[in-house]
Amino acid sequence: MKNIAELEAQFQAKVDAEIKIEPKEWMPEKYRKTLIRQISQHAHSEVVGMLPEGNWISRAPSLRRKVALLAKIQDEAGHGLYLYSAAETLGIERDELVQQLLDGTAKYSSIFNYPSLTWADIGAIGWLVDGAAIMNQVMLTRTSYGPYARAMVRICKEESFHQRQGYEILLTLCRGSEEQKAMAQDALNRWWWPSLMMFGPRDADSPHTAQSMKWKIKRKTNDELRQQFVDVTVPQADFLGITVPDPDLKWNEETNHYEFGEINWDEFWNVVKGNGPCNRQRLEARQAAYDKGAWVREAATAFAEKRAAVAV
Ligand code: FAQ
């Protein structure tokens, strides 16, 4: 019988050798808990993330835009479901995860607590929010936990379609009338900083990053991913002909990276703690959806019981 220290050493050796950890294998309790936290918060983000865009389905400017938006939002529901399933492989029930979202003990991404005020916001969400999500999720295709890594492969493919549909909305607006271009600029002004916040606190203020990097749950730190996102996205804004709302933004020839201004961390933590512009509205919408779905859960349970009784 091996003691905990030996099991932990064996586990770390496996992680270091890039061998995926699978559900039934031994893992440190803290590794399991970290994954449940991260995967479930990721799932909640996908599900809550449908709300700002759902707001525009009935107001999409054409049938083509409406079909693409509907498909994107359905993908997000699907991502939420894969991710809840991946979390369930770690020994927790989906109902418990959903309760944690509804009672506010589990987080979801801060970005979804901002309102989608104009059609250009739907472009900005696809371009910036999905763009940031991809940056983070490409590294997660190589995360150490097998079911999470595999779920991420498909999710990333779909996110890349989402990013392009958002960028194309903005490209159309920026090639349109002065008013349309101004709407695109206004969307960038409002979504830029919250998108940078999506990557989480600075590495120095991130309690989980060091351990998650050691376990290869995360393969890049919050600051590394944020920098990568800025470097990729600024030239895309230039191509659109709109301006990133950061007077401190400048290219550094020596580092080959953009330098950018200070994020408003008070705003970030305020939103994370539940005081953003739409936190209450988002949770009320999820609670209402849960309540309205009670009859489906009851019917499915009754059907399963009936089937089990027949099988006996
Ligand atoms: N918002 O120590 P760290 C999407 C919390 S999917 C709220 O750095 P960690 C698709 C963090 O949970 C977007 N809370 O934590 C889509 C922790 O709190 P806890 C979601 C945040 O886990 C697009 C505390 O701060 N993506 O957008 C945020 O190592 C369009 C300390 O932070 C994922 O979830 C935040 N932004 O790193 C859908 C990806 N940042 O749990 C619809 C997977 C941090 O101790 C439309 N997750 N916190 O109470 C991750 O990669 C990581 O969990 C991080 C945070 C990088 C988000």
PDB file of C-alpha atoms and ligand atoms in Angstrom, residues 37-38 41-42 45-46 49 53 72 76 107-110 112 125 129-130 133 136-137 140 148 159 197-201 206-209 218 222 268-269 272, ligand 1:
ATOM      1  CA  ARG A  37     -14.242  24.578  -9.614  1.00  0.00           C
ATOM      2  CA  GLN A  38     -12.712  25.563 -12.925  1.00  0.00           C
ATOM      3  CA  GLN A  41     -17.348  27.846 -13.615  1.00  0.00           C
ATOM      4  CA  HIS A  42     -16.451  27.463 -17.257  1.00  0.00           C
ATOM      5  CA  SER A  45     -19.991  30.942 -18.135  1.00  0.00           C
ATOM      6  CA  GLU A  46     -21.123  29.259 -21.338  1.00  0.00           C
ATOM      7  CA  GLY A  49     -23.029  33.705 -21.732  1.00  0.00           C
ATOM      8  CA  GLU A  53     -26.664  37.542 -27.135  1.00  0.00           C
ATOM      9  CA  LYS A  72     -23.743  30.387 -32.078  1.00  0.00           C
ATOM     10  CA  GLU A  76     -22.764  27.785 -26.241  1.00  0.00           C
ATOM     11  CA  LYS A 107     -18.649  32.050 -10.201  1.00  0.00           C
ATOM     12  CA  TYR A 108     -19.081  32.601 -13.925  1.00  0.00           C
ATOM     13  CA  SER A 109     -17.079  34.895 -16.162  1.00  0.00           C
ATOM     14  CA  SER A 110     -17.278  38.582 -15.227  1.00  0.00           C
ATOM     15  CA  PHE A 112     -21.347  38.326 -18.987  1.00  0.00           C
ATOM     16  CA  ILE A 125     -18.871  39.823 -28.196  1.00  0.00           C
ATOM     17  CA  VAL A 129     -15.196  37.761 -25.932  1.00  0.00           C
ATOM     18  CA  ASP A 130     -14.938  34.655 -28.093  1.00  0.00           C
ATOM     19  CA  ALA A 133     -12.159  32.630 -24.797  1.00  0.00           C
ATOM     20  CA  ASN A 136      -7.574  30.718 -23.063  1.00  0.00           C
ATOM     21  CA  GLN A 137      -9.144  27.526 -24.372  1.00  0.00           C
ATOM     22  CA  LEU A 140      -6.855  23.986 -22.312  1.00  0.00           C
ATOM     23  CA  TYR A 148     -11.584  18.431 -20.068  1.00  0.00           C
ATOM     24  CA  GLU A 159     -15.394  29.233 -30.872  1.00  0.00           C
ATOM     25  CA  MET A 197     -10.452  41.282 -17.381  1.00  0.00           C
ATOM     26  CA  MET A 198     -11.736  37.900 -18.603  1.00  0.00           C
ATOM     27  CA  PHE A 199      -8.216  36.481 -18.205  1.00  0.00           C
ATOM     28  CA  GLY A 200      -8.471  36.919 -14.454  1.00  0.00           C
ATOM     29  CA  PRO A 201      -6.339  38.787 -11.897  1.00  0.00           C
ATOM     30  CA  SER A 206      -3.941  35.002  -8.669  1.00  0.00           C
ATOM     31  CA  PRO A 207      -4.189  32.479  -5.813  1.00  0.00           C
ATOM     32  CA  HIS A 208      -4.625  29.431  -8.078  1.00  0.00           C
ATOM     33  CA  THR A 209      -2.213  29.956 -10.969  1.00  0.00           C
ATOM     34  CA  LYS A 218      -3.312  25.755 -16.876  1.00  0.00           C
ATOM     35  CA  ASN A 222      -3.396  34.874 -16.847  1.00  0.00           C
ATOM     36  CA  PHE A 268     -13.141  43.666 -11.950  1.00  0.00           C
ATOM     37  CA  TRP A 269     -13.505  42.543  -8.315  1.00  0.00           C
ATOM     38  CA  VAL A 272     -16.839  39.260  -9.647  1.00  0.00           C
TER      39      VAL A 272
HETATM   40  N1  FAQ B   1     -14.655  36.316 -13.937  1.00  0.00           N
HETATM   41  O1  FAQ B   1      -6.503  32.451  -9.220  1.00  0.00           O
HETATM   42  P1  FAQ B   1      -7.346  32.844 -10.385  1.00  0.00           P
HETATM   43  C1  FAQ B   1     -16.639  32.016 -22.933  1.00  0.00           C
HETATM   44  C2  FAQ B   1     -11.924  34.221 -10.173  1.00  0.00           C
HETATM   45  S1  FAQ B   1     -16.095  31.031 -21.700  1.00  0.00           S
HETATM   46  C3  FAQ B   1     -15.078  35.828 -12.755  1.00  0.00           C
HETATM   47  O2  FAQ B   1      -6.642  33.455 -11.542  1.00  0.00           O
HETATM   48  P2  FAQ B   1      -7.994  30.475 -11.957  1.00  0.00           P
HETATM   49  C4  FAQ B   1     -17.351  31.417 -24.109  1.00  0.00           C
HETATM   50  C5  FAQ B   1     -11.466  32.762 -10.135  1.00  0.00           C
HETATM   51  O3  FAQ B   1     -12.516  31.895 -10.479  1.00  0.00           O
HETATM   52  C6  FAQ B   1     -15.410  32.184 -20.502  1.00  0.00           C
HETATM   53  N2  FAQ B   1     -14.236  35.275 -11.859  1.00  0.00           N
HETATM   54  O4  FAQ B   1      -8.248  31.608 -10.826  1.00  0.00           O
HETATM   55  C7  FAQ B   1     -18.411  32.317 -24.550  1.00  0.00           C
HETATM   56  C8  FAQ B   1     -11.022  32.655  -8.693  1.00  0.00           C
HETATM   57  O5  FAQ B   1     -12.174  32.565  -7.843  1.00  0.00           O
HETATM   58  P3  FAQ B   1     -12.499  31.217  -6.946  1.00  0.00           P
HETATM   59  C9  FAQ B   1     -15.021  31.500 -19.304  1.00  0.00           C
HETATM   60  C10 FAQ B   1     -12.941  35.216 -12.192  1.00  0.00           C
HETATM   61  O6  FAQ B   1      -9.162  29.583 -11.942  1.00  0.00           O
HETATM   62  C11 FAQ B   1     -18.113  33.416 -25.353  1.00  0.00           C
HETATM   63  C12 FAQ B   1     -10.433  34.026  -8.418  1.00  0.00           C
HETATM   64  O7  FAQ B   1     -11.005  34.916  -9.375  1.00  0.00           O
HETATM   65  N3  FAQ B   1     -13.809  30.754 -19.524  1.00  0.00           N
HETATM   66  O8  FAQ B   1     -16.423  33.172 -22.801  1.00  0.00           O
HETATM   67  C13 FAQ B   1     -12.448  35.682 -13.419  1.00  0.00           C
HETATM   68  O9  FAQ B   1      -6.654  29.872 -11.794  1.00  0.00           O
HETATM   69  C14 FAQ B   1     -19.123  34.264 -25.785  1.00  0.00           C
HETATM   70  C15 FAQ B   1      -8.932  34.027  -8.526  1.00  0.00           C
HETATM   71  O10 FAQ B   1      -8.489  33.847  -9.904  1.00  0.00           O
HETATM   72  C16 FAQ B   1     -13.332  29.911 -18.611  1.00  0.00           C
HETATM   73  O11 FAQ B   1     -13.926  29.734 -17.556  1.00  0.00           O
HETATM   74  C17 FAQ B   1     -13.365  36.252 -14.314  1.00  0.00           C
HETATM   75  N4  FAQ B   1     -13.002  36.754 -15.493  1.00  0.00           N
HETATM   76  O12 FAQ B   1      -7.964  31.321 -13.325  1.00  0.00           O
HETATM   77  C18 FAQ B   1     -19.698  32.073 -24.184  1.00  0.00           C
HETATM   78  C19 FAQ B   1     -12.072  29.179 -18.980  1.00  0.00           C
HETATM   79  N5  FAQ B   1     -11.111  35.476 -13.448  1.00  0.00           N
HETATM   80  O13 FAQ B   1     -12.859  30.149  -7.920  1.00  0.00           O
HETATM   81  C20 FAQ B   1     -20.733  32.938 -24.593  1.00  0.00           C
HETATM   82  C21 FAQ B   1     -11.612  28.241 -17.916  1.00  0.00           C
HETATM   83  C22 FAQ B   1     -10.783  34.909 -12.277  1.00  0.00           C
HETATM   84  O14 FAQ B   1     -11.268  30.908  -6.178  1.00  0.00           O
HETATM   85  C23 FAQ B   1     -20.424  34.032 -25.425  1.00  0.00           C
HETATM   86  N6  FAQ B   1     -11.142  28.920 -16.730  1.00  0.00           N
HETATM   87  N7  FAQ B   1     -11.876  34.755 -11.526  1.00  0.00           N
HETATM   88  O15 FAQ B   1     -13.674  31.625  -6.093  1.00  0.00           O
HETATM   89  C24 FAQ B   1      -9.878  29.362 -16.580  1.00  0.00           C
HETATM   90  O16 FAQ B   1      -9.033  29.258 -17.459  1.00  0.00           O
HETATM   91  C25 FAQ B   1      -9.508  29.955 -15.245  1.00  0.00           C
HETATM   92  O17 FAQ B   1     -10.476  29.540 -14.291  1.00  0.00           O
HETATM   93  C26 FAQ B   1      -9.427  31.509 -15.242  1.00  0.00           C
HETATM   94  C27 FAQ B   1      -9.124  31.984 -13.803  1.00  0.00           C
HETATM   95  C28 FAQ B   1      -8.283  31.952 -16.153  1.00  0.00           C
HETATM   96  C29 FAQ B   1     -10.728  32.165 -15.693  1.00  0.00           C
END
